[in-house]
PDB file of C-alpha atoms in Angstrom:
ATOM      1  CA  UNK A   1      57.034 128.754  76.356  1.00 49.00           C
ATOM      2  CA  UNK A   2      57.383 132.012  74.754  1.00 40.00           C
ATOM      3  CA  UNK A   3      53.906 133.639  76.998  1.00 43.00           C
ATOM      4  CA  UNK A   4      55.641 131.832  79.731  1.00 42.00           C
ATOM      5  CA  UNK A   5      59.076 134.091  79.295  1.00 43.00           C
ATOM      6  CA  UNK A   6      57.019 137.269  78.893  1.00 40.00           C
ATOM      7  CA  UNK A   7      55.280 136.934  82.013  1.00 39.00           C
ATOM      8  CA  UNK A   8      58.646 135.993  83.740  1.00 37.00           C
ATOM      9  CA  UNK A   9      60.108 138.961  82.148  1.00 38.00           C
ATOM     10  CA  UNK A  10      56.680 141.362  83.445  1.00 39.00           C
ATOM     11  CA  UNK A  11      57.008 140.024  86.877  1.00 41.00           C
ATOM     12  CA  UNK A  12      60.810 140.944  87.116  1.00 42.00           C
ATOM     13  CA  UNK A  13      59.739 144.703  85.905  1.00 46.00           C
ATOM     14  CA  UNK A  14      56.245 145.115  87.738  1.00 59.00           C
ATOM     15  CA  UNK A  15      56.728 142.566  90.532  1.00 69.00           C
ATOM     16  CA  UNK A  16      53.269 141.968  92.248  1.00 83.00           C
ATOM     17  CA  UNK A  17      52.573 144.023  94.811  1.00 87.00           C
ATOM     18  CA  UNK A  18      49.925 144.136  97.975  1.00 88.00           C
ATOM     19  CA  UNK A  19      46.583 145.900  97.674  1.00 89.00           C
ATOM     20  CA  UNK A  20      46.641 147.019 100.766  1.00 87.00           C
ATOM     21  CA  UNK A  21      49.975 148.551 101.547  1.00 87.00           C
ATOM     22  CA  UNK A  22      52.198 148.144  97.983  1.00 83.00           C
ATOM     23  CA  UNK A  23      54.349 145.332  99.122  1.00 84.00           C
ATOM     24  CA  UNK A  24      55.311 142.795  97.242  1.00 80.00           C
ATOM     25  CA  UNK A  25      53.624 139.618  97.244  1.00 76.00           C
ATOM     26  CA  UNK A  26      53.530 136.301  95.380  1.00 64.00           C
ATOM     27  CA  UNK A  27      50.497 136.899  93.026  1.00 69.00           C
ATOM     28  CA  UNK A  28      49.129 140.050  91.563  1.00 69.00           C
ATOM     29  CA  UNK A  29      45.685 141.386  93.252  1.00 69.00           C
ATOM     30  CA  UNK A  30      46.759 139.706  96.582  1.00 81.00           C
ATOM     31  CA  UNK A  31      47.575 140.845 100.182  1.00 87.00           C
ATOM     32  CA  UNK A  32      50.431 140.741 102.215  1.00 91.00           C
ATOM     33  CA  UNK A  33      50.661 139.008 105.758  1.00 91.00           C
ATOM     34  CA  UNK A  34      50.519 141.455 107.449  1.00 92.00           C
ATOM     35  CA  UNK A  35      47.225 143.097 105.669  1.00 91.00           C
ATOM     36  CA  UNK A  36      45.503 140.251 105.172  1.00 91.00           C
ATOM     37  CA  UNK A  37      45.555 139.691 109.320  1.00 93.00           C
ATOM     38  CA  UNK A  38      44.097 143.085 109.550  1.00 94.00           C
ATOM     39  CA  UNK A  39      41.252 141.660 107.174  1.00 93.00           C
ATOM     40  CA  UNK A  40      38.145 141.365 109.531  1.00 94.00           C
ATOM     41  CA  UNK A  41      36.252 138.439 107.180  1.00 96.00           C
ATOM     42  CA  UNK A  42      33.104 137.320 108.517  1.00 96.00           C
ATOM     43  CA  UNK A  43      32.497 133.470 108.852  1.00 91.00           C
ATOM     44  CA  UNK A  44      30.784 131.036 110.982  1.00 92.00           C
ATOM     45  CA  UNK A  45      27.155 132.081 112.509  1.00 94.00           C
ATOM     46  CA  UNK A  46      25.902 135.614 110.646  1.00 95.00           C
ATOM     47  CA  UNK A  47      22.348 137.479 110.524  1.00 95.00           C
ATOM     48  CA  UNK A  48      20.536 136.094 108.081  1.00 95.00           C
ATOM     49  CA  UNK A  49      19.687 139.957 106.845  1.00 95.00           C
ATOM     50  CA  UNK A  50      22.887 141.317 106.605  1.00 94.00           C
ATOM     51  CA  UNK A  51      25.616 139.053 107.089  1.00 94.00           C
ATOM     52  CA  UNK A  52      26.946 139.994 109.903  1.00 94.00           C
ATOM     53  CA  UNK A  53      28.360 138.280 112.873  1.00 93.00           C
ATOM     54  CA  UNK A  54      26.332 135.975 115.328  1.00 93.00           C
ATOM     55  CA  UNK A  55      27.622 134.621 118.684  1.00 87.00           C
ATOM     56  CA  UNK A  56      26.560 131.039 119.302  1.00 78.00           C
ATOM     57  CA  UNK A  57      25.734 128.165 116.506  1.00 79.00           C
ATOM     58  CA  UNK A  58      23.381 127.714 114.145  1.00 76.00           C
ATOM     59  CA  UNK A  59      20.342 125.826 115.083  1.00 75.00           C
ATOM     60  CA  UNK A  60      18.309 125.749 111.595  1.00 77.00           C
ATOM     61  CA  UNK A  61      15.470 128.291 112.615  1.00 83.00           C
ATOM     62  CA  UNK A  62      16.642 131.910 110.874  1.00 90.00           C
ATOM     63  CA  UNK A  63      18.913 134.064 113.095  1.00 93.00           C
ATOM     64  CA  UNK A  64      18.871 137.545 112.793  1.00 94.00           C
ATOM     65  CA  UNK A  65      20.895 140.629 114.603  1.00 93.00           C
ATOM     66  CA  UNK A  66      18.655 142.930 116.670  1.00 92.00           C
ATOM     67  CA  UNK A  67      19.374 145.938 113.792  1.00 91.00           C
ATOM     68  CA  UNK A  68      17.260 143.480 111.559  1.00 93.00           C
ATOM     69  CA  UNK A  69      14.953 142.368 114.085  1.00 93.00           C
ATOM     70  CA  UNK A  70      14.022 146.265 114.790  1.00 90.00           C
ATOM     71  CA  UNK A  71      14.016 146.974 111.197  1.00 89.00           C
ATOM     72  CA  UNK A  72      12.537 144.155 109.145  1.00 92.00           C
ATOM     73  CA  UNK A  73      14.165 144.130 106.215  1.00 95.00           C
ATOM     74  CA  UNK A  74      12.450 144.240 102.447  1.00 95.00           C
ATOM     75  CA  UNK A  75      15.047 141.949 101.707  1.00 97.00           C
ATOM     76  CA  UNK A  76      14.808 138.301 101.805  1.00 97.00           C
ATOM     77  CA  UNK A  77      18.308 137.262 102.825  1.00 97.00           C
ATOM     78  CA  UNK A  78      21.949 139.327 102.691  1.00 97.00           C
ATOM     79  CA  UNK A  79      25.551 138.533 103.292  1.00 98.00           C
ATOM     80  CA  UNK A  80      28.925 140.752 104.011  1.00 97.00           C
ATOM     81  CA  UNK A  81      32.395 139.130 103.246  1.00 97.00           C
ATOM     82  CA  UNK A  82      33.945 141.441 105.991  1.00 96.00           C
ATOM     83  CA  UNK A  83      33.829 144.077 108.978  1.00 96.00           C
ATOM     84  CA  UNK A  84      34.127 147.823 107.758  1.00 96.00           C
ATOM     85  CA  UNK A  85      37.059 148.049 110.031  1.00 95.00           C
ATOM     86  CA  UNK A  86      41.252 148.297 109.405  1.00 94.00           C
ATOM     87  CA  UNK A  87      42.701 147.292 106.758  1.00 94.00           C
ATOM     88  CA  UNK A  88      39.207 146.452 104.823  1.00 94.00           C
ATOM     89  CA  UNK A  89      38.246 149.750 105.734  1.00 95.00           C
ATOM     90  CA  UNK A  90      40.904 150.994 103.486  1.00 95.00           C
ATOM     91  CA  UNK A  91      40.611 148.977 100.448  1.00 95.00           C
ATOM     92  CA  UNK A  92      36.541 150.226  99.999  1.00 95.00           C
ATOM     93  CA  UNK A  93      37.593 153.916 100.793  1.00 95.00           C
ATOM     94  CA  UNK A  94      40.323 153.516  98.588  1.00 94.00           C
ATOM     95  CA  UNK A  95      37.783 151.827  95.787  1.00 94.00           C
ATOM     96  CA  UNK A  96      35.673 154.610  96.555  1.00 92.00           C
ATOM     97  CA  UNK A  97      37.414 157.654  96.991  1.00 90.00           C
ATOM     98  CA  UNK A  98      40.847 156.985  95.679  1.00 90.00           C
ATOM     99  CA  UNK A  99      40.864 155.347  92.045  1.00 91.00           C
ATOM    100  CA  UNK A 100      41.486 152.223  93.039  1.00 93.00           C
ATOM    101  CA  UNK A 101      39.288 150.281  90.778  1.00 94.00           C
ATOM    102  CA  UNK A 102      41.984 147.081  90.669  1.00 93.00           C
ATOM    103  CA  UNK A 103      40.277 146.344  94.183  1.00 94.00           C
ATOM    104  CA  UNK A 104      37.166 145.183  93.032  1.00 96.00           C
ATOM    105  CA  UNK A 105      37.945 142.393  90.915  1.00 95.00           C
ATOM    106  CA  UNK A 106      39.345 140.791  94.245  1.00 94.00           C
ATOM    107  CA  UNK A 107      36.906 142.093  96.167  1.00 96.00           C
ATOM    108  CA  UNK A 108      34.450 140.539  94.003  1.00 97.00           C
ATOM    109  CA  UNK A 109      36.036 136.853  94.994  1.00 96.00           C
ATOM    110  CA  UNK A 110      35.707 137.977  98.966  1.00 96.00           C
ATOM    111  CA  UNK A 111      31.901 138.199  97.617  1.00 97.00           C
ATOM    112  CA  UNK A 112      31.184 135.324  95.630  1.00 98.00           C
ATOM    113  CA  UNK A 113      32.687 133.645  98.687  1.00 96.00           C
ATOM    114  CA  UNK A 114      30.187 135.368 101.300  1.00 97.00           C
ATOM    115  CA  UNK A 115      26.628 135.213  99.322  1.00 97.00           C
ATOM    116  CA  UNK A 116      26.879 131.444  99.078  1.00 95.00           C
ATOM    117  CA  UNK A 117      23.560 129.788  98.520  1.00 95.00           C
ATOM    118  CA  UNK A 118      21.983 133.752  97.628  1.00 97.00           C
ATOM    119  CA  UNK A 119      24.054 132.979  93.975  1.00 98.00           C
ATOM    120  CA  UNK A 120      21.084 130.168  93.523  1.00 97.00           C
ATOM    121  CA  UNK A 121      18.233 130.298  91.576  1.00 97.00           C
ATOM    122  CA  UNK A 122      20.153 132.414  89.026  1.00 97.00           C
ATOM    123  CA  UNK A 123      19.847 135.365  90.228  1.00 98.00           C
ATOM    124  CA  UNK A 124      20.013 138.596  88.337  1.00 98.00           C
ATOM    125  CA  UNK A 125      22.804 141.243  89.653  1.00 98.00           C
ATOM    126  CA  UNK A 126      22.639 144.726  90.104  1.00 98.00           C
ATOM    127  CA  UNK A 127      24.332 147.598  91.971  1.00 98.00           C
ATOM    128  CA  UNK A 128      23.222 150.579  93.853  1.00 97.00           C
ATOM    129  CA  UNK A 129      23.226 153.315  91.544  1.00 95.00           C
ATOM    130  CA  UNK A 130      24.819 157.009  92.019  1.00 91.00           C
ATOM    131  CA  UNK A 131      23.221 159.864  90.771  1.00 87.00           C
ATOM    132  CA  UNK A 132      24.422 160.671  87.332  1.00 87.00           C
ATOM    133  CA  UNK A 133      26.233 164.340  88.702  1.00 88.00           C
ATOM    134  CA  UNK A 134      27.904 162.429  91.353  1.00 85.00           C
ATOM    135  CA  UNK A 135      28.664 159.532  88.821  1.00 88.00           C
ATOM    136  CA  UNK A 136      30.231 162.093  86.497  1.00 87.00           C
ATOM    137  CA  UNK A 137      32.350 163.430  89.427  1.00 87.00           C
ATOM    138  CA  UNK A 138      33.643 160.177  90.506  1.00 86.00           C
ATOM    139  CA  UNK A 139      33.772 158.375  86.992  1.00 91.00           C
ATOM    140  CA  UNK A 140      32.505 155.317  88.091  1.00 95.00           C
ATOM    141  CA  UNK A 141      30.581 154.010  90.633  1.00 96.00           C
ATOM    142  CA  UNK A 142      32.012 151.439  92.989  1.00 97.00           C
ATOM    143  CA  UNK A 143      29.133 149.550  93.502  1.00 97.00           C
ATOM    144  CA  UNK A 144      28.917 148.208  90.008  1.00 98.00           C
ATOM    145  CA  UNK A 145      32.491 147.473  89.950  1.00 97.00           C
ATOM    146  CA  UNK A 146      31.594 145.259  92.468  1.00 98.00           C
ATOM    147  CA  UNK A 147      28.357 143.628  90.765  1.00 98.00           C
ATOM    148  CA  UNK A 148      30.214 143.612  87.782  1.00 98.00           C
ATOM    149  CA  UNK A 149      33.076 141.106  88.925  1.00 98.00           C
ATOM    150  CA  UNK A 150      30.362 138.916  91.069  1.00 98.00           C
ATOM    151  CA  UNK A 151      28.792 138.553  88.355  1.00 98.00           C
ATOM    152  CA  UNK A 152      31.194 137.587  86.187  1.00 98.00           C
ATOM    153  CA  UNK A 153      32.956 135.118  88.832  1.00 97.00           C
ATOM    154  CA  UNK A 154      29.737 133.499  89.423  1.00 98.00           C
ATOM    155  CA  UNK A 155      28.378 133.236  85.722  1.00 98.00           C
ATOM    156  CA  UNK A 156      25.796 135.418  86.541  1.00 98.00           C
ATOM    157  CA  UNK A 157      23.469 138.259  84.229  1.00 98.00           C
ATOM    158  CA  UNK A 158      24.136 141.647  85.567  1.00 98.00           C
ATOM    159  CA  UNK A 159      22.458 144.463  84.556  1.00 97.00           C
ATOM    160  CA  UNK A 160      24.548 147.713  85.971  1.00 96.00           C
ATOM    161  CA  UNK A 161      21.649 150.548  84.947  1.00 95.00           C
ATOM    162  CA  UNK A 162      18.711 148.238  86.390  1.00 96.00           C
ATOM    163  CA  UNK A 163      18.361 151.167  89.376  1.00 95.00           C
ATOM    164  CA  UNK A 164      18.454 154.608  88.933  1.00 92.00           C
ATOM    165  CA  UNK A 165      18.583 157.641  91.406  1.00 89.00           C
ATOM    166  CA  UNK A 166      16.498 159.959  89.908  1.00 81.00           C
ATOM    167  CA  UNK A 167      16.958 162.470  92.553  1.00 73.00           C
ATOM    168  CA  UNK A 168      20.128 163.549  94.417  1.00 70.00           C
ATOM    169  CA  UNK A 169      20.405 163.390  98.505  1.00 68.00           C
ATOM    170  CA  UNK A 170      23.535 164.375 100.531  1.00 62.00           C
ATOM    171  CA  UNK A 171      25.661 162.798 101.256  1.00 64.00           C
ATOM    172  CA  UNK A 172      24.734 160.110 104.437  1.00 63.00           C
ATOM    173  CA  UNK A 173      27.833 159.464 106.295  1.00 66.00           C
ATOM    174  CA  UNK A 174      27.456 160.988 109.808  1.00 64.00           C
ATOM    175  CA  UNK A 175      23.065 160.721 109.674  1.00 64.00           C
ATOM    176  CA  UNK A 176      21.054 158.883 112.111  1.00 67.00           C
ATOM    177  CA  UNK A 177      18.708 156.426 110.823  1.00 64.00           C
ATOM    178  CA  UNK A 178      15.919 158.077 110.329  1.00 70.00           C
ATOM    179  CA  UNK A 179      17.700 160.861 108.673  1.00 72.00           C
ATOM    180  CA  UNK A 180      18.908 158.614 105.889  1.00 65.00           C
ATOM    181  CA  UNK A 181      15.237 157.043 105.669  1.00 62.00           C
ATOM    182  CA  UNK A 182      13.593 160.826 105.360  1.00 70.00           C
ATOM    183  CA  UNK A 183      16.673 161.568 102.901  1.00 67.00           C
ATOM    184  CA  UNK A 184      16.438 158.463 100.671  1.00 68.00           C
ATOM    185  CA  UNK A 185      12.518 158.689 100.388  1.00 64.00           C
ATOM    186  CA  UNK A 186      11.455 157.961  96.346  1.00 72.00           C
ATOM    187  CA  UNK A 187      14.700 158.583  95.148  1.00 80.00           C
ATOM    188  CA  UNK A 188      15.442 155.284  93.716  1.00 89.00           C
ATOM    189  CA  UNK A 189      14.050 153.549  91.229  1.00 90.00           C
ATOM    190  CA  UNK A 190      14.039 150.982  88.483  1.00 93.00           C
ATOM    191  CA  UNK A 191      14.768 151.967  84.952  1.00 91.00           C
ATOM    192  CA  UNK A 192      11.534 151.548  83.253  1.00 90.00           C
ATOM    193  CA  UNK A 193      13.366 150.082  80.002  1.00 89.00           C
ATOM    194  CA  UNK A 194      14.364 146.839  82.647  1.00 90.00           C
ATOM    195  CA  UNK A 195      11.258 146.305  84.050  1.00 88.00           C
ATOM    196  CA  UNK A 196      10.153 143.115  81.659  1.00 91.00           C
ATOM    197  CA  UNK A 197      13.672 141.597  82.152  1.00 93.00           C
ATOM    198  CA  UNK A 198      13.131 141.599  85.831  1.00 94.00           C
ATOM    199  CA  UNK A 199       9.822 140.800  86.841  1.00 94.00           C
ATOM    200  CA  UNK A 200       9.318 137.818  88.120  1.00 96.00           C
ATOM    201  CA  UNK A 201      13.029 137.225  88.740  1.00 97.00           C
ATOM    202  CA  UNK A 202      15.655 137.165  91.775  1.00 98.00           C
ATOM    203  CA  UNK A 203      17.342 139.876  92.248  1.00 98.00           C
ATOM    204  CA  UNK A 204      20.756 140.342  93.982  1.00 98.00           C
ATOM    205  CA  UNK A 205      21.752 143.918  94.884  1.00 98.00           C
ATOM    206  CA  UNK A 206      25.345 144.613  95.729  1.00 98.00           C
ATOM    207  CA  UNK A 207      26.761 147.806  97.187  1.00 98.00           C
ATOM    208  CA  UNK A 208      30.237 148.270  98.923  1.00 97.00           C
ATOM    209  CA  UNK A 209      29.184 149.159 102.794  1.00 96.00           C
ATOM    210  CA  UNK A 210      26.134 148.568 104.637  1.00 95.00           C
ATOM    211  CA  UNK A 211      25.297 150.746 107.592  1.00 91.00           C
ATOM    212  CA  UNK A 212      21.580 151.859 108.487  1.00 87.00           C
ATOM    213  CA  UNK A 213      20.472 149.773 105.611  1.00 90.00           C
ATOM    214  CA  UNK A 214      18.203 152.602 104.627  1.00 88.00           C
ATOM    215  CA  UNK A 215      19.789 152.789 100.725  1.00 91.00           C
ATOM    216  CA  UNK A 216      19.419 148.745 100.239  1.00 95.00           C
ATOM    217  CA  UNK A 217      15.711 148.796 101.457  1.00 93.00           C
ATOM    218  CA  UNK A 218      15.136 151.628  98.678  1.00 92.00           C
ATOM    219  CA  UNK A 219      16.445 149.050  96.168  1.00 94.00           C
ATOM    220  CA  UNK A 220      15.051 146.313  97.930  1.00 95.00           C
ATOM    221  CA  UNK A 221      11.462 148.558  97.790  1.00 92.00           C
ATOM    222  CA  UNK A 222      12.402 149.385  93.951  1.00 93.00           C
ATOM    223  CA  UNK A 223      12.970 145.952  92.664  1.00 95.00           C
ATOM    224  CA  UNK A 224       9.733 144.406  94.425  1.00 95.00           C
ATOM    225  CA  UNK A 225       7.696 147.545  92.893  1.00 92.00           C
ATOM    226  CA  UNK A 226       8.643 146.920  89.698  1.00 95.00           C
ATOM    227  CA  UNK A 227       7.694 143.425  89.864  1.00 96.00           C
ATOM    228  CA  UNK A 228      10.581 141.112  91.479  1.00 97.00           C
ATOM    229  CA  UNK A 229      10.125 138.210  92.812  1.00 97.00           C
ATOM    230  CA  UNK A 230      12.441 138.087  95.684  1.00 98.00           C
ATOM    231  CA  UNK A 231      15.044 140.610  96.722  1.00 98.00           C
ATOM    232  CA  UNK A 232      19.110 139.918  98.676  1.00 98.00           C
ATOM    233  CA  UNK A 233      21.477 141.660  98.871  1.00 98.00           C
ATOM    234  CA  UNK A 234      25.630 141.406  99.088  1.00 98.00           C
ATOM    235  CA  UNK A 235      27.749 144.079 101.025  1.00 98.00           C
ATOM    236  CA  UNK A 236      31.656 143.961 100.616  1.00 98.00           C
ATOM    237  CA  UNK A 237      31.849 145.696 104.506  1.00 97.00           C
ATOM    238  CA  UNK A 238      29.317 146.019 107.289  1.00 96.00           C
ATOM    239  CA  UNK A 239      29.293 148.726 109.831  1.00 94.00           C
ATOM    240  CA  UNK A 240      28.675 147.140 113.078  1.00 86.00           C
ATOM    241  CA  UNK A 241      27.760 150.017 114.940  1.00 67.00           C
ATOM    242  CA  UNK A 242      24.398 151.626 113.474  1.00 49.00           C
TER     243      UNK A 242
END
């Protein structure tokens, strides 16, 4: 009775408000109407490489988008929960670039939602890593904010410093394909002091927005190196234009 009058007493001080714009709402971490219809969530038929969209039905042969079937993927099977596009596109820049590390643990839901069946086979989770100088600029790194609360929504091991990029590239918004290929090259790789908890495993790599691809497959190409099984991978937002 007495948590039960605190809370009351919180909520009348700090009434919940939307991640998206700062209304309020009726539970904390949640979205308003309006923002939540400016949520582009992907369901029904999707790519069976990176989650996103597919016109038509499913007919039980695998589907992929022509990005995937140009560029195999070294990936066995990934998933987006939404659309890098209005108000979704806010909420990751705003993880990303603006502090707003309260987004992920929702975020992390959207996910656990979109992977489905790639939480089987208990999969071990990891996230893209940053380099450590643009890690110490940003104080954390977005990505494993995200693992971190799939993870820990699906009852799953995560292990946050499984990757490391042991060499710094610009940054890739704005390159073409092949420039992010060419830029990424060796630069990822796994942490040698992981490699015996891995091998043999699943491994499920999440990052926050998938464009080219070209910084998954360097995972992807990491994990499978340093003895994985099988590779997927989770986006929170996929560009649909690459």
């Amino acid at each position: 009775m007495l948590t039960a009058r605190i809370q009351t007493a919180v909520s009348l001080i700090y009434p919940a408000q939307c991640l998206g714009c700062g209304g309020l709402v009726g539970s904390d971490f949640g979205l308003c109407a309006a923002c939540w219809a400016d949520m582009h969530f992907i369901s029904g038929t999707v790519c069976e490489g990176c989650g996103v969209p597919l016109a038509g039905e499913a007919d039980g042969f695998r589907l992929e988008c022509d990005s995937c079937l140009r560029h195999p993927r070294p990936w066995s099977q990934g998933r987006s929960a939404l659309i890098y596009g209005g108000q979704g596109r806010k909420l990751v820049l705003a993880l990303k670039h603006g502090d707003r590390t309260e987004v992920a643990w929702t975020a992390g839901g959207w996910l656990q939602r979109a992977a489905g069946k790639l939480l089987e086979g208990d999969p071990i989770v990891c996230p893209v890593p940053l380099h450590w100088t643009r890690l110490l600029k940003r104080k954390y790194n977005q990505s494993a904010l995200l693992s971190g609360a799939l993870a820990q929504r699906s009852g799953l091991e995560h292990i946050p410093d499984l990757l490391r990029r042991s060499r710094r590239t610009p940054p890739l918004e704005g390159k073409t394909r092949d420039q992010r290929y060419r830029l990424l090259g060796a630069a990822i790789t796994a942490k040698p002091g992981r490699k015996d908890r891995i091998k043999d495993r699943i491994v499920l790599i999440v990052d926050d927005v998938m464009t080219s691809g070209a910084t998954l497959s360097a995972c992807a190409d990491a994990c499978l190196q340093a003895g994985v099984s099988e590779v997927r991978v989770a986006v929170l937002a996929r560009v649909t234009q690459t």
